[in-house]
Amino acid sequence: MLVTRPTGRTIEEAGASIRAGQLVAFPTETVYGLGADSTNARAVAEIFAAKGRPAFNPLIVHVASLEQAATLAELTTTAQSLGAAFWPGPLTLVARRRAGSPIADLVTAGLDTVALRVPAHTIALALLRAAGVPIAAPSANRSGHVSPTRAEHVAADLGDRVSMILDGGACEHGLESTVLDVTGDGGGVRLLRLGAVTAEAIEALIGAKLVRATGVGHSASGDGLPVSPGQLLNHYAPRARVRLNVESPVPGEALLAFGSPVPAHDGAMLNLSPAADLVEAAANLYSGLRALDDTGATSIAVMPIPHIGLGEAINDRLARAAVGRLPERS
Ligand code: TXA
Ligand code: MG
């Protein structure tokens, strides 16, 4: 079976597949990952081929512990305290690669930094132990598609490219990890991607304001390069047109609702969180966008989402969905 129920035996098999250079999709607490042995450049190349992803996009390396992360990258004191506070969990740290690190250059897209994260999901951790190698894994969707939060999403996008999909049900957060650049010598931390850990939680730990290198667009340095290549505009694009902050949908438009009451509508409707809970809304975001897109609607109206806490990351993803679109339905 391609979509596999995780048991001790199937997780061992999945670990062996990773070691043999194959791709295994697995659940994390954020979204499903498309995993390969990060020390095997050929296997990593298969990730790019399967996703159809621009080759300059570096991948996150998943490890089992902070100790293992420290063998791969030089972690500053600040980086270590962030790891100690938020790992295992939905935080990714971009740090300087150690000389002689076994991570394939293709993983880091030739950069002298590497993105590391210890996932909290028990199946992800069990797979890391079974594989015995750090696992490079971007979200398990085709490039430009919405990130997968269920095994069925992975099967729909990449079913013909993976050796196995470990089915862990729906992902808890439904939003990718927060990415921080912790290469700064002075302990400075830059926010590269908004995600499941809020900026407020990080600022509370480091006792300083985060420098935000995010937003829809390009780096403030004016070099024309995306700050974090995952910030490409078309990263989260459904086929339908996406309209944001809509109070009243137009006839025939699908509605992605938030809170109650829901305005009058005659198209398909899904509510991210009837109780207006941002954590619940984040967990439902991608599956909701995907389900409404799958109805064939040409336009999806999204109700306003408050720009606080996780709402900031949700609005970031929605802004990308609104500007970056796949080719129109014919
Ligand atoms: O929640 C997640 O992070 C999921 C799950 C599977 O763990 N993974 C994920 O990976 O979202 P991916 O490849 O879709 O996103 C990786 C992000 C991108 O924004 C990428 O540009 C950034 O991390 N990144 C990776 N290495 C980097 C580096 N050396 N410098 C700057 N940004 C980096
Ligand atoms: Mg992705």
mmCIF file of C-alpha atoms and ligand atoms in Angstrom:
data_model
loop_
_atom_site.group_PDB
_atom_site.id
_atom_site.type_symbol
_atom_site.label_atom_id
_atom_site.label_comp_id
_atom_site.label_asym_id
_atom_site.label_seq_id
_atom_site.Cartn_x
_atom_site.Cartn_y
_atom_site.Cartn_z
ATOM 1 C CA MET A 1 0.000 0.000 0.000
ATOM 2 C CA LEU A 2 1.302 3.417 -0.937
ATOM 3 C CA VAL A 3 -0.610 5.111 1.901
ATOM 4 C CA THR A 4 0.558 3.088 4.890
ATOM 5 C CA ARG A 5 -0.611 2.847 8.472
ATOM 6 C CA PRO A 6 2.443 3.574 10.643
ATOM 7 C CA THR A 7 3.428 0.593 12.807
ATOM 8 C CA GLY A 8 6.811 -0.448 14.204
ATOM 9 C CA ARG A 9 7.319 -2.618 11.134
ATOM 10 C CA THR A 10 6.203 -0.129 8.461
ATOM 11 C CA ILE A 11 8.266 2.650 10.065
ATOM 12 C CA GLU A 12 11.345 0.370 9.938
ATOM 13 C CA GLU A 13 10.559 -0.260 6.257
ATOM 14 C CA ALA A 14 10.210 3.467 5.649
ATOM 15 C CA GLY A 15 13.565 4.074 7.356
ATOM 16 C CA ALA A 16 15.175 1.433 5.131
ATOM 17 C CA SER A 17 13.630 3.097 2.043
ATOM 18 C CA ILE A 18 15.151 6.433 3.079
ATOM 19 C CA ARG A 19 18.574 4.794 3.540
ATOM 20 C CA ALA A 20 18.177 3.171 0.113
ATOM 21 C CA GLY A 21 17.774 6.614 -1.473
ATOM 22 C CA GLN A 22 14.010 6.557 -1.945
ATOM 23 C CA LEU A 23 11.413 9.198 -1.106
ATOM 24 C CA VAL A 24 9.064 8.693 1.841
ATOM 25 C CA ALA A 25 6.267 11.123 2.708
ATOM 26 C CA PHE A 26 5.635 11.451 6.429
ATOM 27 C CA PRO A 27 3.464 13.472 8.806
ATOM 28 C CA THR A 28 4.874 16.227 10.966
ATOM 29 C CA GLU A 29 2.994 18.469 13.385
ATOM 30 C CA THR A 30 3.055 21.228 10.715
ATOM 31 C CA VAL A 31 2.465 19.689 7.258
ATOM 32 C CA TYR A 32 3.445 16.435 5.528
ATOM 33 C CA GLY A 33 7.101 16.274 4.475
ATOM 34 C CA LEU A 34 8.621 14.707 1.346
ATOM 35 C CA GLY A 35 11.635 13.034 2.910
ATOM 36 C CA ALA A 36 14.970 11.833 1.555
ATOM 37 C CA ASP A 37 18.398 11.017 3.004
ATOM 38 C CA SER A 38 19.985 14.484 3.276
ATOM 39 C CA THR A 39 23.480 12.998 2.871
ATOM 40 C CA ASN A 40 22.601 11.425 -0.512
ATOM 41 C CA ALA A 41 22.619 14.040 -3.284
ATOM 42 C CA ARG A 42 20.849 11.739 -5.744
ATOM 43 C CA ALA A 43 18.007 11.106 -3.342
ATOM 44 C CA VAL A 44 17.741 14.852 -2.672
ATOM 45 C CA ALA A 45 17.642 15.513 -6.415
ATOM 46 C CA GLU A 46 14.621 13.203 -6.562
ATOM 47 C CA ILE A 47 12.842 15.590 -4.185
ATOM 48 C CA PHE A 48 13.367 18.516 -6.569
ATOM 49 C CA ALA A 49 12.309 16.385 -9.523
ATOM 50 C CA ALA A 50 9.173 15.158 -7.779
ATOM 51 C CA LYS A 51 8.144 18.625 -6.622
ATOM 52 C CA GLY A 52 9.079 20.367 -9.853
ATOM 53 C CA ARG A 53 10.671 22.914 -7.558
ATOM 54 C CA PRO A 54 13.173 25.611 -8.612
ATOM 55 C CA ALA A 55 16.559 24.132 -7.777
ATOM 56 C CA PHE A 56 17.766 27.179 -5.850
ATOM 57 C CA ASN A 57 15.293 26.531 -3.041
ATOM 58 C CA PRO A 58 17.164 25.054 -0.058
ATOM 59 C CA LEU A 59 15.471 22.358 2.040
ATOM 60 C CA ILE A 60 14.936 21.873 5.762
ATOM 61 C CA VAL A 61 16.971 19.082 7.369
ATOM 62 C CA HIS A 62 15.033 17.186 10.048
ATOM 63 C CA VAL A 63 17.002 15.733 12.950
ATOM 64 C CA ALA A 64 16.083 13.802 16.078
ATOM 65 C CA SER A 65 17.592 16.119 18.689
ATOM 66 C CA LEU A 66 19.319 19.407 19.478
ATOM 67 C CA GLU A 67 22.537 17.412 20.011
ATOM 68 C CA GLN A 68 22.331 15.989 16.507
ATOM 69 C CA ALA A 69 21.637 19.477 15.110
ATOM 70 C CA ALA A 70 24.799 20.723 16.815
ATOM 71 C CA THR A 71 26.878 18.109 14.957
ATOM 72 C CA LEU A 72 25.694 19.565 11.629
ATOM 73 C CA ALA A 73 25.765 23.317 12.279
ATOM 74 C CA GLU A 74 27.461 25.863 14.489
ATOM 75 C CA LEU A 75 24.776 26.880 16.944
ATOM 76 C CA THR A 76 25.265 30.185 18.730
ATOM 77 C CA THR A 77 24.173 30.496 22.369
ATOM 78 C CA THR A 78 20.952 32.113 21.168
ATOM 79 C CA ALA A 79 20.357 29.295 18.685
ATOM 80 C CA GLN A 80 20.881 26.722 21.419
ATOM 81 C CA SER A 81 18.412 28.378 23.758
ATOM 82 C CA LEU A 82 15.850 28.609 20.936
ATOM 83 C CA GLY A 83 16.358 24.912 20.212
ATOM 84 C CA ALA A 84 16.085 24.028 23.881
ATOM 85 C CA ALA A 85 12.860 26.030 24.219
ATOM 86 C CA PHE A 86 11.020 25.096 21.008
ATOM 87 C CA TRP A 87 12.353 21.656 19.948
ATOM 88 C CA PRO A 88 10.860 19.228 19.301
ATOM 89 C CA GLY A 89 8.453 21.593 17.568
ATOM 90 C CA PRO A 90 7.540 23.770 14.592
ATOM 91 C CA LEU A 91 10.636 26.013 14.557
ATOM 92 C CA THR A 92 13.415 25.909 11.929
ATOM 93 C CA LEU A 93 16.815 27.437 12.621
ATOM 94 C CA VAL A 94 19.106 28.533 9.777
ATOM 95 C CA ALA A 95 22.689 28.278 11.065
ATOM 96 C CA ARG A 96 26.209 28.032 9.646
ATOM 97 C CA ARG A 97 27.089 24.589 8.296
ATOM 98 C CA ARG A 98 29.914 22.822 10.052
ATOM 99 C CA ALA A 99 33.001 22.139 7.953
ATOM 100 C CA GLY A 100 32.927 18.499 6.874
ATOM 101 C CA SER A 101 29.172 18.232 7.412
ATOM 102 C CA PRO A 102 27.775 15.192 5.570
ATOM 103 C CA ILE A 103 24.725 17.140 4.307
ATOM 104 C CA ALA A 104 24.637 17.197 0.496
ATOM 105 C CA ASP A 105 25.274 20.631 -1.049
ATOM 106 C CA LEU A 106 22.087 20.276 -3.033
ATOM 107 C CA VAL A 107 20.129 20.430 0.235
ATOM 108 C CA THR A 108 21.478 23.869 1.071
ATOM 109 C CA ALA A 109 21.443 25.066 -2.548
ATOM 110 C CA GLY A 110 25.137 25.818 -2.237
ATOM 111 C CA LEU A 111 24.702 28.167 0.742
ATOM 112 C CA ASP A 112 27.096 27.976 3.687
ATOM 113 C CA THR A 113 24.074 27.772 5.991
ATOM 114 C CA VAL A 114 21.689 24.918 6.730
ATOM 115 C CA ALA A 115 18.072 24.936 7.948
ATOM 116 C CA LEU A 116 17.463 22.499 10.825
ATOM 117 C CA ARG A 117 14.419 21.389 12.742
ATOM 118 C CA VAL A 118 13.477 18.704 15.283
ATOM 119 C CA PRO A 119 9.851 17.781 14.530
ATOM 120 C CA ALA A 120 7.519 16.971 17.420
ATOM 121 C CA HIS A 121 5.332 14.417 15.643
ATOM 122 C CA THR A 122 5.928 10.934 17.092
ATOM 123 C CA ILE A 123 5.851 9.296 13.629
ATOM 124 C CA ALA A 124 8.386 11.801 12.274
ATOM 125 C CA LEU A 125 10.692 11.172 15.251
ATOM 126 C CA ALA A 126 10.290 7.401 14.914
ATOM 127 C CA LEU A 127 11.135 7.640 11.204
ATOM 128 C CA LEU A 128 14.246 9.716 11.960
ATOM 129 C CA ARG A 129 15.415 7.074 14.417
ATOM 130 C CA ALA A 130 14.630 4.234 12.002
ATOM 131 C CA ALA A 131 16.418 5.954 9.098
ATOM 132 C CA GLY A 132 19.452 6.838 11.204
ATOM 133 C CA VAL A 133 20.266 9.771 8.899
ATOM 134 C CA PRO A 134 19.130 13.411 8.914
ATOM 135 C CA ILE A 135 16.117 13.691 6.587
ATOM 136 C CA ALA A 136 15.754 16.552 4.115
ATOM 137 C CA ALA A 137 12.062 17.286 3.663
ATOM 138 C CA PRO A 138 10.167 20.136 2.082
ATOM 139 C CA SER A 139 6.396 20.125 2.228
ATOM 140 C CA ALA A 140 5.089 17.130 0.247
ATOM 141 C CA ASN A 141 3.248 19.012 -2.487
ATOM 142 C CA ARG A 142 4.088 19.866 -6.071
ATOM 143 C CA SER A 143 5.815 23.242 -6.264
ATOM 144 C CA GLY A 144 3.319 26.110 -6.135
ATOM 145 C CA HIS A 145 0.503 23.929 -4.792
ATOM 146 C CA VAL A 146 -1.006 24.225 -1.355
ATOM 147 C CA SER A 147 0.934 22.347 1.371
ATOM 148 C CA PRO A 148 -0.538 18.952 2.331
ATOM 149 C CA THR A 149 -2.041 18.441 5.765
ATOM 150 C CA ARG A 150 -3.406 14.918 5.125
ATOM 151 C CA ALA A 151 -1.975 11.768 3.565
ATOM 152 C CA GLU A 152 -4.630 11.946 0.806
ATOM 153 C CA HIS A 153 -3.306 15.382 -0.251
ATOM 154 C CA VAL A 154 0.156 13.868 -0.707
ATOM 155 C CA ALA A 155 -1.245 10.932 -2.655
ATOM 156 C CA ALA A 156 -3.095 13.334 -4.975
ATOM 157 C CA ASP A 157 -0.008 15.475 -5.654
ATOM 158 C CA LEU A 158 2.908 13.041 -5.516
ATOM 159 C CA GLY A 159 1.447 9.535 -5.323
ATOM 160 C CA ASP A 160 3.450 8.366 -8.336
ATOM 161 C CA ARG A 161 6.769 9.712 -7.003
ATOM 162 C CA VAL A 162 7.087 8.300 -3.460
ATOM 163 C CA SER A 163 7.799 4.789 -2.227
ATOM 164 C CA MET A 164 5.522 5.197 0.791
ATOM 165 C CA ILE A 165 3.210 7.712 2.470
ATOM 166 C CA LEU A 166 3.021 7.233 6.236
ATOM 167 C CA ASP A 167 -0.523 8.178 7.202
ATOM 168 C CA GLY A 168 -0.666 10.150 10.434
ATOM 169 C CA GLY A 169 -4.086 11.692 9.835
ATOM 170 C CA ALA A 170 -4.516 15.461 9.879
ATOM 171 C CA CYS A 171 -1.540 17.619 10.911
ATOM 172 C CA GLU A 172 -1.947 19.426 14.202
ATOM 173 C CA HIS A 173 -0.806 22.920 13.114
ATOM 174 C CA GLY A 174 -1.528 22.794 9.390
ATOM 175 C CA LEU A 175 0.967 25.603 8.835
ATOM 176 C CA GLU A 176 4.711 25.257 8.155
ATOM 177 C CA SER A 177 7.364 25.873 10.758
ATOM 178 C CA THR A 178 8.592 29.363 11.574
ATOM 179 C CA VAL A 179 12.048 29.916 10.009
ATOM 180 C CA LEU A 180 14.661 31.983 11.860
ATOM 181 C CA ASP A 181 18.119 33.034 10.719
ATOM 182 C CA VAL A 182 20.375 32.562 13.741
ATOM 183 C CA THR A 183 23.716 32.994 11.935
ATOM 184 C CA GLY A 184 24.283 36.437 13.502
ATOM 185 C CA ASP A 185 27.405 36.560 15.657
ATOM 186 C CA GLY A 186 25.893 39.040 18.097
ATOM 187 C CA GLY A 187 23.011 36.664 18.786
ATOM 188 C CA GLY A 188 20.682 38.637 16.498
ATOM 189 C CA VAL A 189 17.724 36.692 15.120
ATOM 190 C CA ARG A 190 15.986 37.390 11.803
ATOM 191 C CA LEU A 191 12.532 36.085 10.982
ATOM 192 C CA LEU A 192 12.676 34.505 7.491
ATOM 193 C CA ARG A 193 9.255 32.876 7.388
ATOM 194 C CA LEU A 194 6.203 33.302 9.570
ATOM 195 C CA GLY A 195 4.848 29.981 10.796
ATOM 196 C CA ALA A 196 3.412 27.874 13.554
ATOM 197 C CA VAL A 197 5.482 29.463 16.350
ATOM 198 C CA THR A 198 4.394 33.076 16.742
ATOM 199 C CA ALA A 199 6.817 35.984 16.594
ATOM 200 C CA GLU A 200 5.583 36.996 20.048
ATOM 201 C CA ALA A 201 6.612 33.625 21.552
ATOM 202 C CA ILE A 202 10.119 33.964 20.082
ATOM 203 C CA GLU A 203 10.468 37.578 21.190
ATOM 204 C CA ALA A 204 9.438 36.570 24.716
ATOM 205 C CA LEU A 205 12.248 33.999 24.793
ATOM 206 C CA ILE A 206 15.052 36.095 23.272
ATOM 207 C CA GLY A 207 13.953 39.247 25.098
ATOM 208 C CA ALA A 208 14.255 41.346 21.939
ATOM 209 C CA LYS A 209 12.230 42.342 18.902
ATOM 210 C CA LEU A 210 12.668 40.122 15.869
ATOM 211 C CA VAL A 211 14.022 41.636 12.702
ATOM 212 C CA ARG A 212 11.419 40.751 10.095
ATOM 213 C CA ALA A 213 12.811 39.839 6.734
ATOM 214 C CA THR A 214 9.447 38.609 5.527
ATOM 215 C CA GLY A 215 6.451 39.813 3.634
ATOM 216 C CA VAL A 216 5.186 39.296 0.142
ATOM 217 C CA GLY A 217 8.037 40.452 -2.031
ATOM 218 C CA HIS A 218 11.762 40.578 -2.034
ATOM 219 C CA SER A 219 14.506 41.303 0.413
ATOM 220 C CA ALA A 220 14.981 44.763 1.790
ATOM 221 C CA SER A 221 18.622 44.600 0.699
ATOM 222 C CA GLY A 222 17.429 45.219 -2.844
ATOM 223 C CA ASP A 223 19.488 42.395 -4.301
ATOM 224 C CA GLY A 224 16.395 41.116 -6.054
ATOM 225 C CA LEU A 225 16.572 37.729 -4.357
ATOM 226 C CA PRO A 226 13.842 36.392 -2.119
ATOM 227 C CA VAL A 227 15.022 36.632 1.490
ATOM 228 C CA SER A 228 14.123 33.038 2.070
ATOM 229 C CA PRO A 229 13.461 31.364 -1.257
ATOM 230 C CA GLY A 230 10.335 29.762 0.181
ATOM 231 C CA GLN A 231 8.906 33.258 0.197
ATOM 232 C CA LEU A 232 8.391 33.076 -3.571
ATOM 233 C CA LEU A 233 5.119 34.746 -4.448
ATOM 234 C CA ASN A 234 3.424 31.731 -5.996
ATOM 235 C CA HIS A 235 4.164 29.406 -3.114
ATOM 236 C CA TYR A 236 0.626 28.807 -1.877
ATOM 237 C CA ALA A 237 -1.541 29.071 -4.939
ATOM 238 C CA PRO A 238 -4.901 27.459 -5.610
ATOM 239 C CA ARG A 239 -6.278 27.593 -9.168
ATOM 240 C CA ALA A 240 -9.220 29.738 -8.153
ATOM 241 C CA ARG A 241 -8.858 33.481 -7.745
ATOM 242 C CA VAL A 242 -8.565 34.302 -4.044
ATOM 243 C CA ARG A 243 -10.151 37.495 -2.691
ATOM 244 C CA LEU A 244 -9.213 38.548 0.827
ATOM 245 C CA ASN A 245 -11.086 40.388 3.605
ATOM 246 C CA VAL A 246 -14.437 39.802 1.955
ATOM 247 C CA GLU A 247 -17.522 40.753 3.972
ATOM 248 C CA SER A 248 -20.072 39.667 1.361
ATOM 249 C CA PRO A 249 -19.257 37.098 -1.324
ATOM 250 C CA VAL A 250 -20.574 37.592 -4.872
ATOM 251 C CA PRO A 251 -23.017 35.063 -6.406
ATOM 252 C CA GLY A 252 -21.407 31.687 -7.174
ATOM 253 C CA GLU A 253 -18.235 32.474 -5.237
ATOM 254 C CA ALA A 254 -16.900 29.876 -2.777
ATOM 255 C CA LEU A 255 -16.528 31.167 0.774
ATOM 256 C CA LEU A 256 -13.737 30.446 3.229
ATOM 257 C CA ALA A 257 -15.344 31.657 6.422
ATOM 258 C CA PHE A 258 -13.904 32.560 9.814
ATOM 259 C CA GLY A 259 -16.007 32.954 12.932
ATOM 260 C CA SER A 260 -19.748 33.399 13.198
ATOM 261 C CA PRO A 261 -22.134 34.505 11.842
ATOM 262 C CA VAL A 262 -21.260 33.679 8.237
ATOM 263 C CA PRO A 263 -22.506 36.144 5.565
ATOM 264 C CA ALA A 264 -25.092 35.074 2.990
ATOM 265 C CA HIS A 265 -23.565 32.964 0.182
ATOM 266 C CA ASP A 266 -24.787 30.616 -2.542
ATOM 267 C CA GLY A 267 -21.517 28.811 -3.364
ATOM 268 C CA ALA A 268 -19.577 26.171 -1.423
ATOM 269 C CA MET A 269 -18.650 27.243 2.099
ATOM 270 C CA LEU A 270 -16.127 26.018 4.657
ATOM 271 C CA ASN A 271 -15.560 27.631 8.021
ATOM 272 C CA LEU A 272 -11.919 27.693 9.210
ATOM 273 C CA SER A 273 -13.165 28.104 12.763
ATOM 274 C CA PRO A 274 -16.792 28.831 13.684
ATOM 275 C CA ALA A 275 -15.516 29.793 17.166
ATOM 276 C CA ALA A 276 -12.963 32.238 15.640
ATOM 277 C CA ASP A 277 -10.061 30.261 17.124
ATOM 278 C CA LEU A 278 -6.842 31.078 15.204
ATOM 279 C CA VAL A 279 -5.145 27.786 16.100
ATOM 280 C CA GLU A 280 -8.073 25.817 14.714
ATOM 281 C CA ALA A 281 -8.147 28.105 11.648
ATOM 282 C CA ALA A 282 -4.445 27.509 10.921
ATOM 283 C CA ALA A 283 -4.933 23.764 11.135
ATOM 284 C CA ASN A 284 -7.801 23.952 8.613
ATOM 285 C CA LEU A 285 -6.296 26.551 6.270
ATOM 286 C CA TYR A 286 -4.672 24.456 3.544
ATOM 287 C CA SER A 287 -7.239 21.663 3.535
ATOM 288 C CA GLY A 288 -9.987 24.296 3.349
ATOM 289 C CA LEU A 289 -8.365 26.129 0.422
ATOM 290 C CA ARG A 290 -7.783 22.819 -1.318
ATOM 291 C CA ALA A 291 -11.342 21.562 -0.783
ATOM 292 C CA LEU A 292 -12.886 24.807 -2.079
ATOM 293 C CA ASP A 293 -10.494 24.815 -5.054
ATOM 294 C CA ASP A 294 -11.520 21.218 -5.791
ATOM 295 C CA THR A 295 -15.171 22.277 -6.114
ATOM 296 C CA GLY A 296 -14.125 23.984 -9.366
ATOM 297 C CA ALA A 297 -15.091 27.440 -8.095
ATOM 298 C CA THR A 298 -13.366 30.191 -10.071
ATOM 299 C CA SER A 299 -13.154 32.496 -7.082
ATOM 300 C CA ILE A 300 -12.737 31.949 -3.341
ATOM 301 C CA ALA A 301 -13.763 34.750 -0.995
ATOM 302 C CA VAL A 302 -11.966 34.751 2.346
ATOM 303 C CA MET A 303 -13.484 36.496 5.338
ATOM 304 C CA PRO A 304 -11.239 38.847 7.354
ATOM 305 C CA ILE A 305 -8.851 37.091 9.768
ATOM 306 C CA PRO A 306 -7.544 39.146 12.709
ATOM 307 C CA HIS A 307 -3.856 40.022 12.281
ATOM 308 C CA ILE A 308 -2.784 38.842 15.741
ATOM 309 C CA GLY A 309 -0.896 35.749 16.948
ATOM 310 C CA LEU A 310 -1.155 32.963 14.372
ATOM 311 C CA GLY A 311 -3.429 35.250 12.341
ATOM 312 C CA GLU A 312 -0.285 36.977 11.073
ATOM 313 C CA ALA A 313 1.033 33.749 9.522
ATOM 314 C CA ILE A 314 -2.412 32.803 8.200
ATOM 315 C CA ASN A 315 -2.748 36.198 6.488
ATOM 316 C CA ASP A 316 0.781 35.838 5.064
ATOM 317 C CA ARG A 317 -0.169 32.519 3.419
ATOM 318 C CA LEU A 318 -3.494 33.913 2.211
ATOM 319 C CA ALA A 319 -1.760 36.961 0.685
ATOM 320 C CA ARG A 320 0.480 34.571 -1.285
ATOM 321 C CA ALA A 321 -2.505 32.500 -2.343
ATOM 322 C CA ALA A 322 -4.156 35.705 -3.593
ATOM 323 C CA VAL A 323 -1.241 36.928 -5.729
ATOM 324 C CA GLY A 324 0.475 33.767 -6.868
ATOM 325 C CA ARG A 325 -1.802 31.600 -8.939
ATOM 326 C CA LEU A 326 -1.517 28.448 -10.964
ATOM 327 C CA PRO A 327 -2.694 28.764 -14.572
ATOM 328 C CA GLU A 328 -6.426 29.518 -14.769
ATOM 329 C CA ARG A 329 -8.888 26.683 -15.175
ATOM 330 C CA SER A 330 -9.768 26.369 -18.838
HETATM 331 O O1 TXA B 1 6.945 22.840 8.597
HETATM 332 C C1 TXA B 1 7.889 22.747 7.799
HETATM 333 O O2 TXA B 1 8.895 23.465 7.897
HETATM 334 C C2 TXA B 1 7.771 21.695 6.680
HETATM 335 C C3 TXA B 1 7.787 20.323 7.327
HETATM 336 C C4 TXA B 1 7.796 19.216 6.324
HETATM 337 O O3 TXA B 1 8.866 20.216 8.219
HETATM 338 N N1 TXA B 1 8.850 21.845 5.748
HETATM 339 C C5 TXA B 1 8.911 22.892 4.887
HETATM 340 O O4 TXA B 1 10.002 22.850 4.051
HETATM 341 O O5 TXA B 1 8.087 23.795 4.848
HETATM 342 P P1 TXA B 1 10.134 23.754 2.755
HETATM 343 O O6 TXA B 1 11.317 23.220 2.013
HETATM 344 O O7 TXA B 1 8.829 23.790 2.031
HETATM 345 O O8 TXA B 1 10.518 25.157 3.301
HETATM 346 C C6 TXA B 1 11.857 25.442 3.672
HETATM 347 C C7 TXA B 1 11.989 26.905 4.053
HETATM 348 C C8 TXA B 1 11.934 27.754 2.814
HETATM 349 O O9 TXA B 1 11.314 28.990 3.123
HETATM 350 C C9 TXA B 1 13.415 27.901 2.513
HETATM 351 O O10 TXA B 1 13.684 28.965 1.678
HETATM 352 C C10 TXA B 1 13.987 28.064 3.900
HETATM 353 O O11 TXA B 1 13.249 27.138 4.668
HETATM 354 N N2 TXA B 1 15.400 27.698 3.975
HETATM 355 C C11 TXA B 1 15.932 26.473 3.943
HETATM 356 N N3 TXA B 1 17.285 26.532 4.025
HETATM 357 C C12 TXA B 1 17.599 27.836 4.115
HETATM 358 C C13 TXA B 1 18.825 28.549 4.223
HETATM 359 N N4 TXA B 1 20.010 27.933 4.267
HETATM 360 N N5 TXA B 1 18.772 29.898 4.291
HETATM 361 C C14 TXA B 1 17.575 30.540 4.258
HETATM 362 N N6 TXA B 1 16.381 29.928 4.165
HETATM 363 C C15 TXA B 1 16.391 28.587 4.087
HETATM 364 MG MG MG B 2 6.403 24.261 0.875
#
